[in-house]
PDB file of C-alpha atoms in Angstrom:
ATOM      1  CA  THR A 185     -45.885 -73.757 -35.966  1.00 39.00           C
ATOM      2  CA  LYS A 186     -43.581 -76.702 -35.342  1.00 43.00           C
ATOM      3  CA  VAL A 187     -41.290 -77.408 -38.292  1.00 41.00           C
ATOM      4  CA  ASP A 188     -40.047 -80.928 -38.921  1.00 45.00           C
ATOM      5  CA  ARG A 189     -36.251 -80.802 -39.126  1.00 45.00           C
ATOM      6  CA  ARG A 190     -36.030 -83.139 -42.135  1.00 45.00           C
ATOM      7  CA  GLN A 191     -38.708 -81.239 -44.052  1.00 42.00           C
ATOM      8  CA  ALA A 192     -37.115 -77.865 -43.303  1.00 40.00           C
ATOM      9  CA  ARG A 193     -33.780 -79.075 -44.649  1.00 40.00           C
ATOM     10  CA  LYS A 194     -35.451 -80.087 -47.902  1.00 36.00           C
ATOM     11  CA  VAL A 195     -37.109 -76.704 -48.240  1.00 35.00           C
ATOM     12  CA  SER A 196     -34.232 -74.358 -47.573  1.00 34.00           C
ATOM     13  CA  ARG A 197     -30.933 -75.920 -46.464  1.00 37.00           C
ATOM     14  CA  ILE A 198     -29.319 -74.651 -43.255  1.00 37.00           C
ATOM     15  CA  ARG A 199     -28.827 -71.412 -41.324  1.00 41.00           C
ATOM     16  CA  ILE A 200     -26.839 -70.760 -38.184  1.00 45.00           C
ATOM     17  CA  ASP A 201     -27.882 -68.301 -35.517  1.00 44.00           C
ATOM     18  CA  LEU A 202     -24.825 -67.203 -33.568  1.00 46.00           C
ATOM     19  CA  GLU A 203     -26.198 -66.433 -30.128  1.00 44.00           C
ATOM     20  CA  PHE A 204     -24.414 -64.021 -27.823  1.00 45.00           C
ATOM     21  CA  GLN A 205     -24.399 -65.576 -24.366  1.00 41.00           C
ATOM     22  CA  SER A 206     -24.368 -63.191 -21.444  1.00 39.00           C
ATOM     23  CA  TRP A 207     -22.224 -63.644 -18.345  1.00 36.00           C
ATOM     24  CA  SER A 208     -25.342 -63.528 -16.205  1.00 36.00           C
ATOM     25  CA  GLY A 209     -26.660 -66.740 -17.751  1.00 37.00           C
ATOM     26  CA  LEU A 210     -29.878 -65.124 -18.963  1.00 37.00           C
ATOM     27  CA  ARG A 211     -31.970 -67.164 -21.385  1.00 43.00           C
ATOM     28  CA  ARG A 212     -31.228 -66.289 -24.987  1.00 47.00           C
ATOM     29  CA  ARG A 213     -34.442 -64.450 -25.652  1.00 58.00           C
ATOM     30  CA  PRO A 214     -33.472 -62.445 -28.788  1.00 59.00           C
ATOM     31  CA  GLY A 215     -31.829 -65.496 -30.342  1.00 63.00           C
ATOM     32  CA  ALA A 216     -34.744 -67.726 -29.427  1.00 70.00           C
ATOM     33  CA  LEU A 217     -37.232 -65.288 -30.963  1.00 70.00           C
ATOM     34  CA  ALA A 218     -35.156 -65.012 -34.137  1.00 75.00           C
ATOM     35  CA  THR A 219     -34.914 -68.790 -34.339  1.00 76.00           C
ATOM     36  CA  ILE A 220     -38.663 -69.198 -33.957  1.00 78.00           C
ATOM     37  CA  GLY A 221     -39.301 -66.700 -36.768  1.00 76.00           C
ATOM     38  CA  ILE A 222     -36.767 -68.373 -39.048  1.00 78.00           C
ATOM     39  CA  ARG A 223     -38.208 -71.830 -38.378  1.00 80.00           C
ATOM     40  CA  GLU A 224     -41.765 -70.592 -38.978  1.00 82.00           C
ATOM     41  CA  ALA A 225     -40.535 -69.648 -42.460  1.00 78.00           C
ATOM     42  CA  HIS A 226     -39.622 -73.361 -42.872  1.00 80.00           C
ATOM     43  CA  VAL A 227     -35.883 -72.716 -42.757  1.00 81.00           C
ATOM     44  CA  TYR A 228     -33.776 -75.032 -40.646  1.00 81.00           C
ATOM     45  CA  CYS A 229     -31.937 -73.064 -37.975  1.00 82.00           C
ATOM     46  CA  GLU A 230     -29.610 -73.874 -35.089  1.00 81.00           C
ATOM     47  CA  ILE A 231     -28.331 -71.711 -32.246  1.00 81.00           C
ATOM     48  CA  HIS A 232     -24.572 -71.767 -31.634  1.00 82.00           C
ATOM     49  CA  PRO A 233     -22.392 -69.629 -29.346  1.00 82.00           C
ATOM     50  CA  CYS A 234     -20.622 -66.642 -30.855  1.00 83.00           C
ATOM     51  CA  THR A 235     -17.330 -68.424 -30.148  1.00 83.00           C
ATOM     52  CA  VAL A 236     -18.090 -71.182 -32.661  1.00 85.00           C
ATOM     53  CA  ASP A 237     -15.106 -71.991 -34.876  1.00 87.00           C
ATOM     54  CA  LEU A 238     -15.160 -70.687 -38.464  1.00 90.00           C
ATOM     55  CA  ASP A 239     -14.314 -74.176 -39.743  1.00 91.00           C
ATOM     56  CA  PHE A 240     -17.447 -75.474 -38.024  1.00 89.00           C
ATOM     57  CA  ILE A 241     -19.555 -72.915 -39.917  1.00 87.00           C
ATOM     58  CA  LYS A 242     -17.906 -73.871 -43.225  1.00 87.00           C
ATOM     59  CA  ASN A 243     -18.336 -77.610 -42.624  1.00 88.00           C
ATOM     60  CA  PHE A 244     -21.877 -77.171 -41.351  1.00 84.00           C
ATOM     61  CA  GLY A 245     -23.007 -75.894 -44.744  1.00 83.00           C
ATOM     62  CA  ALA A 246     -24.643 -72.712 -43.454  1.00 83.00           C
ATOM     63  CA  LYS A 247     -26.445 -70.579 -46.015  1.00 85.00           C
ATOM     64  CA  GLY A 248     -26.556 -67.508 -43.778  1.00 85.00           C
ATOM     65  CA  ILE A 249     -25.713 -66.244 -40.311  1.00 87.00           C
ATOM     66  CA  VAL A 250     -27.879 -64.337 -37.844  1.00 87.00           C
ATOM     67  CA  LEU A 251     -26.078 -62.345 -35.162  1.00 88.00           C
ATOM     68  CA  SER A 252     -28.709 -61.782 -32.498  1.00 82.00           C
ATOM     69  CA  GLY A 253     -29.101 -59.814 -29.294  1.00 77.00           C
ATOM     70  CA  SER A 254     -27.208 -59.383 -26.063  1.00 79.00           C
ATOM     71  CA  PRO A 255     -27.627 -57.163 -23.010  1.00 80.00           C
ATOM     72  CA  PHE A 256     -24.041 -55.980 -23.533  1.00 84.00           C
ATOM     73  CA  SER A 257     -22.677 -52.876 -25.215  1.00 88.00           C
ATOM     74  CA  VAL A 258     -20.022 -53.496 -27.880  1.00 91.00           C
ATOM     75  CA  HIS A 259     -17.757 -51.247 -25.770  1.00 90.00           C
ATOM     76  CA  GLN A 260     -17.912 -53.335 -22.592  1.00 88.00           C
ATOM     77  CA  GLU A 261     -14.804 -55.221 -21.515  1.00 89.00           C
ATOM     78  CA  TYR A 262     -16.390 -58.689 -21.759  1.00 86.00           C
ATOM     79  CA  ALA A 263     -18.764 -57.968 -24.636  1.00 86.00           C
ATOM     80  CA  PRO A 264     -19.371 -61.033 -26.815  1.00 86.00           C
ATOM     81  CA  LEU A 265     -17.591 -60.837 -30.160  1.00 88.00           C
ATOM     82  CA  VAL A 266     -17.388 -62.900 -33.319  1.00 89.00           C
ATOM     83  CA  SER A 267     -14.347 -63.466 -35.428  1.00 90.00           C
ATOM     84  CA  PRO A 268     -14.145 -60.840 -38.195  1.00 91.00           C
ATOM     85  CA  GLY A 269     -13.632 -63.884 -40.447  1.00 92.00           C
ATOM     86  CA  VAL A 270     -17.415 -64.393 -40.284  1.00 91.00           C
ATOM     87  CA  PHE A 271     -17.718 -61.559 -42.807  1.00 93.00           C
ATOM     88  CA  GLU A 272     -15.263 -63.239 -45.181  1.00 93.00           C
ATOM     89  CA  LEU A 273     -17.194 -66.520 -45.519  1.00 92.00           C
ATOM     90  CA  GLY A 274     -19.266 -65.250 -48.443  1.00 92.00           C
ATOM     91  CA  LEU A 275     -22.510 -65.797 -46.516  1.00 90.00           C
ATOM     92  CA  PRO A 276     -25.272 -63.273 -45.908  1.00 89.00           C
ATOM     93  CA  VAL A 277     -25.156 -61.970 -42.319  1.00 89.00           C
ATOM     94  CA  LEU A 278     -28.222 -60.518 -40.593  1.00 87.00           C
ATOM     95  CA  GLY A 279     -27.628 -58.510 -37.430  1.00 87.00           C
ATOM     96  CA  ILE A 280     -30.514 -58.053 -34.998  1.00 84.00           C
ATOM     97  CA  CYS A 281     -30.160 -55.512 -32.153  1.00 85.00           C
ATOM     98  CA  TYR A 282     -26.716 -56.086 -30.614  1.00 88.00           C
ATOM     99  CA  GLY A 283     -25.826 -58.109 -33.717  1.00 89.00           C
ATOM    100  CA  MET A 284     -26.294 -55.063 -35.961  1.00 92.00           C
ATOM    101  CA  GLN A 285     -24.296 -52.913 -33.540  1.00 93.00           C
ATOM    102  CA  LEU A 286     -21.524 -55.524 -33.506  1.00 94.00           C
ATOM    103  CA  ILE A 287     -21.404 -55.625 -37.315  1.00 95.00           C
ATOM    104  CA  THR A 288     -21.145 -51.837 -37.310  1.00 96.00           C
ATOM    105  CA  HIS A 289     -18.409 -51.857 -34.654  1.00 96.00           C
ATOM    106  CA  LEU A 290     -16.307 -54.561 -36.344  1.00 95.00           C
ATOM    107  CA  LEU A 291     -16.619 -53.159 -39.873  1.00 96.00           C
ATOM    108  CA  GLY A 292     -15.624 -49.565 -39.153  1.00 96.00           C
ATOM    109  CA  GLY A 293     -18.821 -47.776 -38.151  1.00 97.00           C
ATOM    110  CA  ARG A 294     -19.473 -46.017 -34.851  1.00 96.00           C
ATOM    111  CA  VAL A 295     -21.673 -47.229 -31.987  1.00 95.00           C
ATOM    112  CA  ALA A 296     -22.249 -44.928 -28.998  1.00 92.00           C
ATOM    113  CA  ARG A 297     -24.392 -44.702 -25.884  1.00 88.00           C
ATOM    114  CA  ALA A 298     -27.815 -43.297 -26.785  1.00 83.00           C
ATOM    115  CA  ASP A 299     -29.132 -40.235 -24.943  1.00 79.00           C
ATOM    116  CA  GLU A 300     -32.259 -42.240 -24.173  1.00 75.00           C
ATOM    117  CA  ARG A 301     -32.534 -45.995 -23.767  1.00 74.00           C
ATOM    118  CA  GLU A 302     -35.186 -47.593 -25.984  1.00 73.00           C
ATOM    119  CA  TYR A 303     -37.148 -50.388 -24.391  1.00 75.00           C
ATOM    120  CA  GLY A 304     -40.529 -51.606 -25.524  1.00 75.00           C
ATOM    121  CA  ARG A 305     -42.714 -50.223 -28.264  1.00 85.00           C
ATOM    122  CA  ALA A 306     -41.055 -47.877 -30.698  1.00 84.00           C
ATOM    123  CA  HIS A 307     -41.772 -46.665 -34.190  1.00 89.00           C
ATOM    124  CA  ILE A 308     -39.389 -46.958 -37.109  1.00 90.00           C
ATOM    125  CA  HIS A 309     -39.622 -44.984 -40.297  1.00 93.00           C
ATOM    126  CA  ILE A 310     -38.660 -47.068 -43.331  1.00 93.00           C
ATOM    127  CA  ASP A 311     -36.656 -45.449 -46.131  1.00 92.00           C
ATOM    128  CA  VAL A 312     -35.997 -48.591 -48.197  1.00 91.00           C
ATOM    129  CA  CYS A 313     -38.597 -51.373 -48.468  1.00 88.00           C
ATOM    130  CA  GLU A 314     -36.292 -54.069 -49.845  1.00 88.00           C
ATOM    131  CA  GLY A 315     -34.864 -57.321 -48.524  1.00 84.00           C
ATOM    132  CA  VAL A 316     -36.159 -58.110 -45.044  1.00 83.00           C
ATOM    133  CA  LEU A 317     -38.259 -54.913 -45.100  1.00 86.00           C
ATOM    134  CA  ALA A 318     -39.922 -55.686 -48.460  1.00 85.00           C
ATOM    135  CA  PRO A 319     -43.169 -56.880 -46.820  1.00 85.00           C
ATOM    136  CA  PHE A 320     -43.687 -53.335 -45.495  1.00 83.00           C
ATOM    137  CA  ALA A 321     -43.770 -51.634 -48.919  1.00 81.00           C
ATOM    138  CA  GLY A 322     -46.309 -48.841 -48.857  1.00 78.00           C
ATOM    139  CA  ASN A 323     -46.407 -48.715 -45.056  1.00 79.00           C
ATOM    140  CA  PHE A 324     -43.362 -46.682 -44.113  1.00 84.00           C
ATOM    141  CA  ASN A 325     -44.077 -46.326 -40.383  1.00 87.00           C
ATOM    142  CA  GLN A 326     -43.970 -49.521 -38.344  1.00 85.00           C
ATOM    143  CA  GLU A 327     -44.429 -50.296 -34.679  1.00 85.00           C
ATOM    144  CA  VAL A 328     -41.563 -52.459 -33.447  1.00 82.00           C
ATOM    145  CA  TRP A 329     -39.983 -53.684 -30.213  1.00 79.00           C
ATOM    146  CA  MET A 330     -36.673 -52.060 -29.232  1.00 76.00           C
ATOM    147  CA  SER A 331     -34.389 -52.927 -26.342  1.00 73.00           C
ATOM    148  CA  HIS A 332     -31.026 -51.189 -26.311  1.00 76.00           C
ATOM    149  CA  GLY A 333     -29.013 -48.436 -24.682  1.00 81.00           C
ATOM    150  CA  ASP A 334     -26.590 -47.881 -27.575  1.00 90.00           C
ATOM    151  CA  ARG A 335     -27.210 -46.702 -31.090  1.00 90.00           C
ATOM    152  CA  ILE A 336     -25.360 -46.576 -34.382  1.00 94.00           C
ATOM    153  CA  GLU A 337     -24.080 -43.085 -35.075  1.00 95.00           C
ATOM    154  CA  ALA A 338     -22.084 -43.808 -38.238  1.00 97.00           C
ATOM    155  CA  MET A 339     -22.519 -46.757 -40.569  1.00 96.00           C
ATOM    156  CA  PRO A 340     -19.581 -48.852 -41.767  1.00 97.00           C
ATOM    157  CA  PRO A 341     -18.255 -47.953 -45.236  1.00 97.00           C
ATOM    158  CA  GLY A 342     -20.498 -49.244 -48.029  1.00 96.00           C
ATOM    159  CA  PHE A 343     -23.638 -49.542 -45.862  1.00 95.00           C
ATOM    160  CA  GLU A 344     -26.877 -47.639 -46.411  1.00 95.00           C
ATOM    161  CA  ARG A 345     -29.747 -46.773 -44.095  1.00 95.00           C
ATOM    162  CA  MET A 346     -33.018 -48.667 -44.479  1.00 93.00           C
ATOM    163  CA  ALA A 347     -34.897 -47.321 -41.429  1.00 94.00           C
ATOM    164  CA  TRP A 348     -34.587 -44.952 -38.476  1.00 93.00           C
ATOM    165  CA  SER A 349     -36.383 -44.137 -35.241  1.00 90.00           C
ATOM    166  CA  ASP A 350     -36.666 -40.924 -33.242  1.00 87.00           C
ATOM    167  CA  ASN A 351     -33.886 -42.195 -30.963  1.00 86.00           C
ATOM    168  CA  SER A 352     -31.778 -44.069 -33.501  1.00 89.00           C
ATOM    169  CA  PRO A 353     -30.655 -42.589 -36.830  1.00 93.00           C
ATOM    170  CA  PHE A 354     -29.883 -46.101 -38.130  1.00 94.00           C
ATOM    171  CA  ALA A 355     -32.519 -48.618 -36.992  1.00 91.00           C
ATOM    172  CA  ALA A 356     -31.905 -50.861 -40.029  1.00 92.00           C
ATOM    173  CA  ILE A 357     -28.934 -50.852 -42.410  1.00 94.00           C
ATOM    174  CA  TYR A 358     -27.765 -52.950 -45.339  1.00 92.00           C
ATOM    175  CA  HIS A 359     -24.707 -53.565 -47.488  1.00 90.00           C
TER     176      HIS A 359
END
């Protein structure tokens, strides 16, 4: 569904998707998929690099930030990072894949190499059907797409688990 930019702004103001760009120049698939989903919900969304200035985000009028995927591990030397100031803007931040691992890493949790890489179909088991998982109330086992070699082993302080998979004790978390 194509969303008219002017109409989307009227419906739900603005979001920013901070895309993690890889050194290999790969197309931003996770960010593009997230953007499509957000726009299909009639929310205006733009993709910006993770190096975007915090003043730009403030002046842009963002109502939320999505930190999306990357082929990197948060432990790699040239892993894409965001300024920790992103978490002090008073905006909701949604982390998808690498984005969730980055949030965990920057806010005091622990991310480590998984024993088994998850790629493709996986099943998550939902503990809390609230927020972004509210549509799954009553259906606590969901088929999803996973693509990562790391996993969260300890959540940052103040976070709680929403879902887990056989390979990942924290497949979805919230604060």
